[in-house]
Amino acid sequence: MKSIKSFLLVFVLMLGTASAANAQFRFGVKAGVAINSMKFDKSAFDSDNRAGFLGGLTAQFTVPVIGVGADLSALYVRRSAKFMLDNEYESTNRDYIEIPLNLRWNIGLPGVGKIVSPFITTGPSVAILCSKSAYEDFKNKKTDWAWNFGLGVQLFNKVQIGASYGLGLTKAVKVFDSAQQSAGIPGKNRYWTITAAYLF
């Protein structure tokens, strides 16, 4: 809980700085697809790419002229995974409330900036597990930290289409089997997210 409070405090401080600079604030809705691949070290504990979904609210501010700002979202995310355990495939769905905070740079294009404007983003994300799923060999952890790298395009100053890659920073699962623990299985999430957002 302390890490979440610290995470939100950073955003509040950024909002205050942006307000002083007469930043532009916007709010909207976001939905998309999350393609998850959990990283393991052993083929006996392997996983493949699985598609899930996400949806929620987003807020964005941008400092005029220079195009630098940030966005904060609160998203419901379902990440699906398919594991090979004891020569049999096991599927699991993990539901999270995810809060990504991204620094962003809107790249202004002369003459067409109000029609099409590309942007790049990067920043941390914390996902809080809200589903229960456990197997004999592993258990999902309650929080999962990642760092996101993304790019996209804004159309007509309203619609944003983006794609990002999430690099897991912490273990998303706890492994109980002593042999697998000694093998150093990280169990970290790696995922692509493709989203569409509408800003009011």
mmCIF file of N, CA, C and O in Angstrom, residues 4 7-8 53-57 73-79 94-100 125-131 141-145 191:
data_model
loop_
_atom_site.group_PDB
_atom_site.id
_atom_site.type_symbol
_atom_site.label_atom_id
_atom_site.label_comp_id
_atom_site.label_asym_id
_atom_site.label_seq_id
_atom_site.Cartn_x
_atom_site.Cartn_y
_atom_site.Cartn_z
ATOM 1 N N ILE A 4 1.916 2.185 -3.494
ATOM 2 C CA ILE A 4 0.839 2.782 -4.273
ATOM 3 C C ILE A 4 0.672 4.258 -3.909
ATOM 4 O O ILE A 4 0.499 5.121 -4.776
ATOM 5 N N PHE A 7 3.419 6.205 -5.434
ATOM 6 C CA PHE A 7 3.162 6.274 -6.873
ATOM 7 C C PHE A 7 2.193 7.411 -7.195
ATOM 8 O O PHE A 7 2.417 8.230 -8.091
ATOM 9 N N LEU A 8 1.094 7.499 -6.425
ATOM 10 C CA LEU A 8 0.094 8.536 -6.648
ATOM 11 C C LEU A 8 0.614 9.912 -6.249
ATOM 12 O O LEU A 8 0.256 10.921 -6.857
ATOM 13 N N PHE A 53 -7.819 -8.712 -22.232
ATOM 14 C CA PHE A 53 -8.445 -7.441 -22.580
ATOM 15 C C PHE A 53 -8.259 -6.454 -21.440
ATOM 16 O O PHE A 53 -7.857 -6.827 -20.320
ATOM 17 N N LEU A 54 -8.554 -5.184 -21.717
ATOM 18 C CA LEU A 54 -8.471 -4.143 -20.704
ATOM 19 C C LEU A 54 -9.471 -3.045 -21.021
ATOM 20 O O LEU A 54 -9.904 -2.882 -22.161
ATOM 21 N N GLY A 55 -9.824 -2.277 -20.001
ATOM 22 C CA GLY A 55 -10.713 -1.136 -20.179
ATOM 23 C C GLY A 55 -10.726 -0.283 -18.927
ATOM 24 O O GLY A 55 -10.495 -0.783 -17.823
ATOM 25 N N GLY A 56 -10.971 1.027 -19.095
ATOM 26 C CA GLY A 56 -11.018 1.897 -17.927
ATOM 27 C C GLY A 56 -10.965 3.363 -18.296
ATOM 28 O O GLY A 56 -11.316 3.762 -19.409
ATOM 29 N N LEU A 57 -10.507 4.164 -17.343
ATOM 30 C CA LEU A 57 -10.474 5.616 -17.476
ATOM 31 C C LEU A 57 -9.037 6.097 -17.593
ATOM 32 O O LEU A 57 -8.111 5.468 -17.084
ATOM 33 N N SER A 73 -3.765 6.295 -15.864
ATOM 34 C CA SER A 73 -4.962 5.516 -16.157
ATOM 35 C C SER A 73 -5.278 4.576 -15.004
ATOM 36 O O SER A 73 -4.391 4.194 -14.232
ATOM 37 N N ALA A 74 -6.541 4.217 -14.895
ATOM 38 C CA ALA A 74 -6.997 3.176 -13.980
ATOM 39 C C ALA A 74 -7.741 2.160 -14.833
ATOM 40 O O ALA A 74 -8.807 2.461 -15.385
ATOM 41 N N LEU A 75 -7.173 0.953 -14.973
ATOM 42 C CA LEU A 75 -7.664 -0.016 -15.941
ATOM 43 C C LEU A 75 -7.963 -1.362 -15.288
ATOM 44 O O LEU A 75 -7.223 -1.810 -14.398
ATOM 45 N N TYR A 76 -9.026 -1.990 -15.745
ATOM 46 C CA TYR A 76 -9.283 -3.388 -15.409
ATOM 47 C C TYR A 76 -8.639 -4.231 -16.503
ATOM 48 O O TYR A 76 -8.958 -4.068 -17.685
ATOM 49 N N VAL A 77 -7.727 -5.116 -16.127
ATOM 50 C CA VAL A 77 -6.954 -5.877 -17.101
ATOM 51 C C VAL A 77 -7.089 -7.368 -16.820
ATOM 52 O O VAL A 77 -6.920 -7.798 -15.672
ATOM 53 N N ARG A 78 -7.394 -8.129 -17.860
ATOM 54 C CA ARG A 78 -7.354 -9.587 -17.757
ATOM 55 C C ARG A 78 -6.166 -10.092 -18.558
ATOM 56 O O ARG A 78 -6.074 -9.857 -19.763
ATOM 57 N N ARG A 79 -5.252 -10.777 -17.872
ATOM 58 C CA ARG A 79 -4.099 -11.381 -18.527
ATOM 59 C C ARG A 79 -4.271 -12.892 -18.497
ATOM 60 O O ARG A 79 -4.472 -13.477 -17.438
ATOM 61 N N ARG A 94 -5.748 -14.072 -15.045
ATOM 62 C CA ARG A 94 -5.423 -13.231 -13.891
ATOM 63 C C ARG A 94 -6.021 -11.850 -14.122
ATOM 64 O O ARG A 94 -5.719 -11.197 -15.110
ATOM 65 N N ASP A 95 -6.851 -11.399 -13.203
ATOM 66 C CA ASP A 95 -7.517 -10.099 -13.307
ATOM 67 C C ASP A 95 -6.820 -9.094 -12.390
ATOM 68 O O ASP A 95 -6.567 -9.381 -11.217
ATOM 69 N N TYR A 96 -6.551 -7.916 -12.941
ATOM 70 C CA TYR A 96 -5.833 -6.882 -12.201
ATOM 71 C C TYR A 96 -6.551 -5.532 -12.319
ATOM 72 O O TYR A 96 -7.245 -5.273 -13.300
ATOM 73 N N ILE A 97 -6.328 -4.681 -11.322
ATOM 74 C CA ILE A 97 -6.541 -3.244 -11.468
ATOM 75 C C ILE A 97 -5.152 -2.659 -11.689
ATOM 76 O O ILE A 97 -4.290 -2.726 -10.809
ATOM 77 N N GLU A 98 -4.943 -2.124 -12.885
ATOM 78 C CA GLU A 98 -3.614 -1.623 -13.250
ATOM 79 C C GLU A 98 -3.613 -0.108 -13.315
ATOM 80 O O GLU A 98 -4.547 0.511 -13.857
ATOM 81 N N ILE A 99 -2.555 0.499 -12.768
ATOM 82 C CA ILE A 99 -2.412 1.959 -12.751
ATOM 83 C C ILE A 99 -1.085 2.326 -13.404
ATOM 84 O O ILE A 99 -0.037 2.314 -12.750
ATOM 85 N N PRO A 100 -1.094 2.612 -14.703
ATOM 86 C CA PRO A 100 0.130 3.057 -15.376
ATOM 87 C C PRO A 100 0.256 4.585 -15.343
ATOM 88 O O PRO A 100 -0.728 5.307 -15.542
ATOM 89 N N SER A 125 4.299 1.119 -13.996
ATOM 90 C CA SER A 125 2.922 0.647 -13.868
ATOM 91 C C SER A 125 2.853 -0.336 -12.712
ATOM 92 O O SER A 125 3.742 -1.175 -12.550
ATOM 93 N N VAL A 126 1.799 -0.218 -11.892
ATOM 94 C CA VAL A 126 1.571 -1.182 -10.830
ATOM 95 C C VAL A 126 0.222 -1.857 -11.074
ATOM 96 O O VAL A 126 -0.760 -1.195 -11.397
ATOM 97 N N ALA A 127 0.201 -3.190 -10.986
ATOM 98 C CA ALA A 127 -1.016 -3.962 -11.187
ATOM 99 C C ALA A 127 -1.352 -4.686 -9.882
ATOM 100 O O ALA A 127 -0.493 -5.360 -9.301
ATOM 101 N N ILE A 128 -2.593 -4.530 -9.433
ATOM 102 C CA ILE A 128 -3.048 -5.123 -8.177
ATOM 103 C C ILE A 128 -3.980 -6.283 -8.506
ATOM 104 O O ILE A 128 -5.014 -6.087 -9.153
ATOM 105 N N LEU A 129 -3.617 -7.472 -8.085
ATOM 106 C CA LEU A 129 -4.385 -8.674 -8.387
ATOM 107 C C LEU A 129 -5.755 -8.628 -7.704
ATOM 108 O O LEU A 129 -5.863 -8.334 -6.520
ATOM 109 N N CYS A 130 -6.810 -8.896 -8.468
ATOM 110 C CA CYS A 130 -8.164 -8.919 -7.892
ATOM 111 C C CYS A 130 -8.891 -10.224 -8.186
ATOM 112 O O CYS A 130 -10.109 -10.310 -8.061
ATOM 113 N N SER A 131 -8.148 -11.244 -8.604
ATOM 114 C CA SER A 131 -8.725 -12.575 -8.814
ATOM 115 C C SER A 131 -7.910 -13.595 -8.046
ATOM 116 O O SER A 131 -6.758 -13.343 -7.683
ATOM 117 N N LYS A 141 1.102 -13.519 -7.394
ATOM 118 C CA LYS A 141 1.388 -12.513 -6.374
ATOM 119 C C LYS A 141 0.375 -11.365 -6.449
ATOM 120 O O LYS A 141 -0.233 -11.124 -7.486
ATOM 121 N N LYS A 142 0.221 -10.635 -5.333
ATOM 122 C CA LYS A 142 -0.832 -9.622 -5.215
ATOM 123 C C LYS A 142 -0.521 -8.351 -5.995
ATOM 124 O O LYS A 142 -1.439 -7.654 -6.412
ATOM 125 N N THR A 143 0.746 -8.018 -6.154
ATOM 126 C CA THR A 143 1.118 -6.825 -6.917
ATOM 127 C C THR A 143 2.190 -7.175 -7.943
ATOM 128 O O THR A 143 3.000 -8.085 -7.732
ATOM 129 N N ASP A 144 2.173 -6.444 -9.026
ATOM 130 C CA ASP A 144 3.103 -6.693 -10.123
ATOM 131 C C ASP A 144 3.548 -5.342 -10.687
ATOM 132 O O ASP A 144 2.722 -4.575 -11.189
ATOM 133 N N TRP A 145 4.837 -5.042 -10.590
ATOM 134 C CA TRP A 145 5.383 -3.793 -11.108
ATOM 135 C C TRP A 145 6.010 -4.027 -12.479
ATOM 136 O O TRP A 145 6.614 -5.063 -12.728
ATOM 137 N N TYR A 191 4.458 -8.203 -21.782
ATOM 138 C CA TYR A 191 3.180 -8.085 -22.467
ATOM 139 C C TYR A 191 3.143 -6.891 -23.415
ATOM 140 O O TYR A 191 3.764 -5.858 -23.185
#
